C-alpha positions as a printed Julia matrix, in Angstrom:
314×3 Matrix{Float64}:
 -16.03  -30.31  61.96
 -18.1   -27.37  61.78
 -21.39  -26.16  62.76
 -24.06  -25.22  60.62
 -27.53  -24.14  61.06
 -30.08  -24.85  58.48
 -33.16  -22.82  57.95
 -35.79  -23.66  55.66
 -38.61  -25.77  54.09
 -39.48  -29.32  55.62
 -41.72  -31.74  53.45
 -42.95  -34.79  53.68
 -42.64  -36.32  49.65
 -44.92  -39.15  48.56
 -43.1   -40.03  45.03
 -44.58  -42.5   42.03
 -42.53  -43.57  39.4
 -42.53  -43.93  36.34
 -45.41  -41.75  35.43
 -45.38  -40.66  31.75
 -48.99  -39.79  31.31
 -51.96  -39.04  33.52
 -55.27  -41.15  33.61
 -58.54  -39.7   32.14
 -60.56  -37.92  34.54
 -62.34  -40.3   37.25
 -60.09  -43.17  35.97
 -57.1   -45.02  37.58
 -53.49  -45.17  36.5
 -51.52  -48.16  38.3
 -48.13  -46.84  39.12
 -45.18  -49.51  39.59
 -43.23  -47.44  42.5
 -44.87  -45.1   45.01
 -42.93  -44.34  48.36
 -43.23  -41.72  51.45
 -39.84  -40.0   51.86
 -38.77  -36.78  54.06
 -37.52  -33.77  51.95
 -37.66  -30.43  51.89
 -34.33  -28.35  51.15
 -33.61  -27.73  54.7
 -33.84  -31.07  55.42
 -31.97  -32.81  52.74
 -29.46  -30.02  52.86
 -28.77  -31.16  56.61
 -29.14  -34.68  56.26
 -26.61  -34.43  53.27
 -24.22  -32.17  55.38
 -24.68  -34.81  58.36
 -23.85  -37.56  56.27
 -20.4   -35.71  55.74
 -19.91  -35.16  59.09
 -20.83  -31.91  60.42
 -23.05  -30.92  63.1
 -26.39  -29.52  62.12
 -29.1   -27.8   63.52
 -32.33  -27.37  61.33
 -34.96  -24.52  61.76
 -38.14  -24.8   60.41
 -42.02  -25.55  60.93
 -44.14  -28.65  60.49
 -47.92  -29.42  61.45
 -49.22  -30.85  64.71
 -49.65  -34.04  63.16
 -48.36  -37.35  61.78
 -46.23  -36.2   58.98
 -44.69  -33.61  61.24
 -43.49  -36.34  63.39
 -42.56  -38.38  60.54
 -40.18  -35.22  59.57
 -38.77  -34.57  62.73
 -37.74  -38.31  63.29
 -36.02  -38.68  59.96
 -33.99  -35.95  60.9
 -33.24  -37.51  64.57
 -32.45  -40.55  62.83
 -29.51  -38.84  60.84
 -28.24  -37.21  64.12
 -29.03  -33.99  62.98
 -30.23  -31.54  65.96
 -34.15  -30.54  65.71
 -34.4   -27.86  68.7
 -35.25  -25.17  65.99
 -38.19  -27.25  64.6
 -42.08  -26.12  65.96
 -45.21  -27.4   65.58
 -47.75  -24.63  64.24
 -51.35  -25.85  64.7
 -52.77  -23.49  62.16
 -51.48  -25.61  59.59
 -50.5   -28.97  58.23
 -47.09  -30.63  57.52
 -46.14  -29.5   53.94
 -46.24  -32.02  51.58
 -45.8   -32.44  47.71
 -46.78  -35.32  45.12
 -43.53  -35.82  43.03
 -44.25  -37.43  39.72
 -41.07  -39.19  37.97
 -41.02  -40.06  34.6
 -38.37  -43.16  33.12
 -35.52  -40.58  32.91
 -36.03  -39.28  36.63
 -37.54  -36.1   35.29
 -39.57  -34.64  38.01
 -43.26  -32.88  38.07
 -44.43  -31.22  41.46
 -47.52  -30.77  43.02
 -46.84  -28.98  46.34
 -48.73  -27.71  49.32
 -46.63  -24.86  51.32
 -48.3   -25.66  54.54
 -46.56  -24.7   57.85
 -43.51  -23.75  56.02
 -45.32  -20.15  55.25
 -45.83  -20.09  59.22
 -41.83  -19.49  59.52
 -41.02  -15.95  60.85
 -37.07  -14.28  61.75
 -38.26  -14.83  65.19
 -38.06  -18.48  65.05
 -34.49  -18.4   64.34
 -33.26  -17.92  68.04
 -29.74  -16.45  68.7
 -28.79  -19.6   70.48
 -29.34  -20.99  66.91
 -26.74  -18.56  65.01
 -24.06  -18.32  67.59
 -21.02  -20.4   67.35
 -22.42  -21.5   63.88
 -20.18  -21.44  61.13
 -22.63  -21.03  58.34
 -26.22  -20.36  58.69
 -27.76  -21.77  55.38
 -31.06  -20.46  54.04
 -32.87  -23.26  52.01
 -36.07  -22.99  50.12
 -36.45  -19.09  49.23
 -39.11  -18.14  47.75
 -41.15  -21.2   49.26
 -41.66  -19.64  52.68
 -43.64  -16.25  51.77
 -43.67  -15.27  55.58
 -39.76  -15.7   55.68
 -38.54  -14.86  52.5
 -36.93  -11.21  51.95
 -36.97   -9.0   54.71
 -37.48  -11.67  57.41
 -34.67  -13.54  56.12
 -32.33  -10.5   55.88
 -32.96   -9.72  59.52
 -31.68  -13.25  60.43
 -28.76  -13.05  58.24
 -28.13   -9.23  59.58
 -28.03  -11.19  62.99
 -25.78  -14.03  61.93
 -23.31  -11.44  60.62
 -23.0    -9.97  63.63
 -22.21  -12.99  65.34
 -19.31  -13.35  62.71
 -21.72  -16.33  60.86
 -21.31  -17.01  57.28
 -24.56  -16.63  55.44
 -25.58  -18.65  52.82
 -28.93  -18.62  50.74
 -30.29  -21.29  48.25
 -33.22  -20.62  46.29
 -36.41  -22.65  44.83
 -38.73  -21.65  41.97
 -40.93  -19.01  42.6
 -44.55  -19.61  41.28
 -45.63  -16.46  42.01
 -43.69  -14.94  39.67
 -42.17  -11.7   41.87
 -38.53  -12.91  41.75
 -36.12  -10.28  42.43
 -38.94   -8.21  44.11
 -39.11  -10.79  46.72
 -35.51  -11.45  47.43
 -33.69   -8.39  46.9
 -34.22   -7.25  50.52
 -31.6   -10.2   51.67
 -29.11  -10.1   48.59
 -26.78   -7.56  50.46
 -26.42   -9.38  53.49
 -25.47  -12.85  51.29
 -21.91  -14.18  51.4
 -22.9   -17.52  49.32
 -25.63  -17.24  46.74
 -26.82  -20.87  45.2
 -29.65  -21.12  42.76
 -29.9   -23.26  39.43
 -29.72  -21.7   36.2
 -33.46  -20.98  35.68
 -33.37  -19.06  39.17
 -30.55  -17.21  38.78
 -32.09  -15.95  35.05
 -35.27  -14.95  36.49
 -33.98  -12.86  39.25
 -31.1   -11.36  37.55
 -32.96  -10.89  34.11
 -29.43  -12.1   32.55
 -29.01  -14.99  30.13
 -25.17  -15.56  30.6
 -23.57  -17.46  33.26
 -21.18  -14.45  33.8
 -23.6   -11.54  33.3
 -26.0   -13.56  36.27
 -23.2   -14.15  38.36
 -21.88  -10.67  37.76
 -25.83   -9.44  39.07
 -25.19  -11.19  42.38
 -21.75  -10.13  43.28
 -22.85   -6.27  42.61
 -24.75   -6.72  46.05
 -21.58   -7.61  48.14
 -22.3   -11.2   47.58
 -18.79  -13.0   47.75
 -19.3   -16.46  45.64
 -22.27  -17.49  43.29
 -22.64  -20.99  42.6
 -25.0   -21.74  39.53
 -26.2   -25.13  39.31
 -26.82  -26.56  36.01
 -27.84  -30.28  36.43
 -26.35  -32.71  33.84
 -24.09  -29.45  32.55
 -22.33  -29.29  35.71
 -21.84  -26.74  37.81
 -20.65  -22.51  37.08
 -18.73  -20.85  40.36
 -17.85  -17.14  40.31
 -16.28  -14.64  42.47
 -14.99  -11.03  42.06
 -11.65  -12.79  40.74
 -12.4   -16.47  39.58
 -14.69  -17.67  36.97
 -14.95  -21.42  37.05
 -16.85  -23.74  34.72
 -17.04  -27.14  36.95
 -17.7   -30.28  34.64
 -20.64  -33.13  35.56
 -20.41  -36.91  36.21
 -22.09  -38.88  33.86
 -24.68  -41.01  35.94
 -28.1   -43.01  35.05
 -30.33  -40.82  36.39
 -33.22  -42.48  38.74
 -34.76  -39.37  40.43
 -33.76  -35.89  40.7
 -35.34  -35.0   43.9
 -32.87  -33.0   46.08
 -29.7   -33.29  43.7
 -29.66  -29.14  44.16
 -29.56  -29.7   48.18
 -26.96  -32.26  47.65
 -25.15  -29.82  45.84
 -25.49  -27.26  48.32
 -24.26  -29.53  51.13
 -21.02  -30.54  49.1
 -20.58  -26.82  48.09
 -20.56  -25.67  51.88
 -18.43  -28.79  53.13
 -15.68  -27.85  50.92
 -15.96  -24.09  51.26
 -15.73  -24.59  54.88
 -12.46  -26.36  54.62
 -10.98  -23.13  52.52
 -10.75  -25.93  49.39
 -10.06  -24.09  46.07
 -13.19  -23.6   44.21
 -12.82  -25.89  41.46
 -12.63  -28.43  43.93
 -15.5   -27.22  46.02
 -17.48  -27.51  42.66
 -16.5   -30.9   42.02
 -17.4   -32.18  45.26
 -20.61  -30.37  45.16
 -21.21  -31.83  41.93
 -20.31  -35.05  42.83
 -22.89  -35.01  45.91
 -25.68  -34.16  43.33
 -24.71  -36.94  41.03
 -25.14  -39.12  43.83
 -28.12  -37.83  44.83
 -29.9   -38.86  41.7
 -28.83  -42.74  41.64
 -31.39  -43.48  44.15
 -35.34  -42.81  44.64
 -35.93  -40.15  47.77
 -33.96  -36.92  48.26
 -31.09  -38.19  50.2
 -30.57  -41.72  50.09
 -28.08  -41.81  47.22
 -25.47  -39.34  48.92
 -22.62  -41.04  50.77
 -20.28  -40.1   53.53
 -17.1   -37.73  52.81
 -15.41  -41.49  52.28
 -17.94  -42.56  49.37
 -18.06  -39.2   47.79
 -13.98  -39.02  47.49
 -14.39  -42.92  46.04
 -16.89  -41.75  43.39
 -15.14  -39.08  42.27
 -11.56  -41.23  42.18
 -13.78  -44.05  40.1
 -15.16  -41.5   37.92
 -11.85  -40.16  36.98
 -10.12  -43.59  36.27
 -13.01  -44.3   34.28
 -12.59  -41.2   31.9
  -8.61  -42.01  31.93
């Protein structure tokens, strides 16, 4: 069992499905399903890691409101250490409206809320010392923490001998590399989906994207490709990891589940193909249920999922 510190966004998710059209202005559309879930990259990755058996501490911000309590209580129910979460009275808790169509494809309306108040000083040395990994989840969605502030945390983490990991989100400001460049020299593991990696690097090919990030001194680059699997690259290896075929219900949290599975395997020294396969399985399990973490199982369940899939494939 390892100790992981997850730093990043905490969000309340109001999810409706299936939504294939919007009502006319001033009109009402009945939705078959609508549920309140807790999400945000730090929450999701932490919960999934905890399910896999890791000890996890979360650092983040919520508002001093009911939704903030919902977020904190969700983490506590899963056994996640919440000492790093603080309430900021200047903002409400971040929230997202998640609109899902019948294929599980998502559209988001996002309120940044308290996530924009996170700073390097919130990540205390006691949250880094003794950790195996410090994982920043949701880069580009924390304007007060992205870039230079994240770099400060990673520099401190490295001084304690802690592995640094960064998982990006979509940058609605369009600044991409300008925002993230200061932190890249301090990253050991870089995780992003293909669109994000392309926007940041200015490259199109998978190997070209990964090479761009490796040029900063990053050890391993993992590019998430959803239904097409994943691509992992280091200075010595290039690995295309095939996907798992599942019936998608809700894609929310799939990328965070991948990150959790990747970190779990990486911490155990597995070969990178096995790491990617396990990460892909976590992501695939995630999309089979509504909610950001509900579909992901424990280590035994993930291994069984992989074995059953491989048996079906012959």
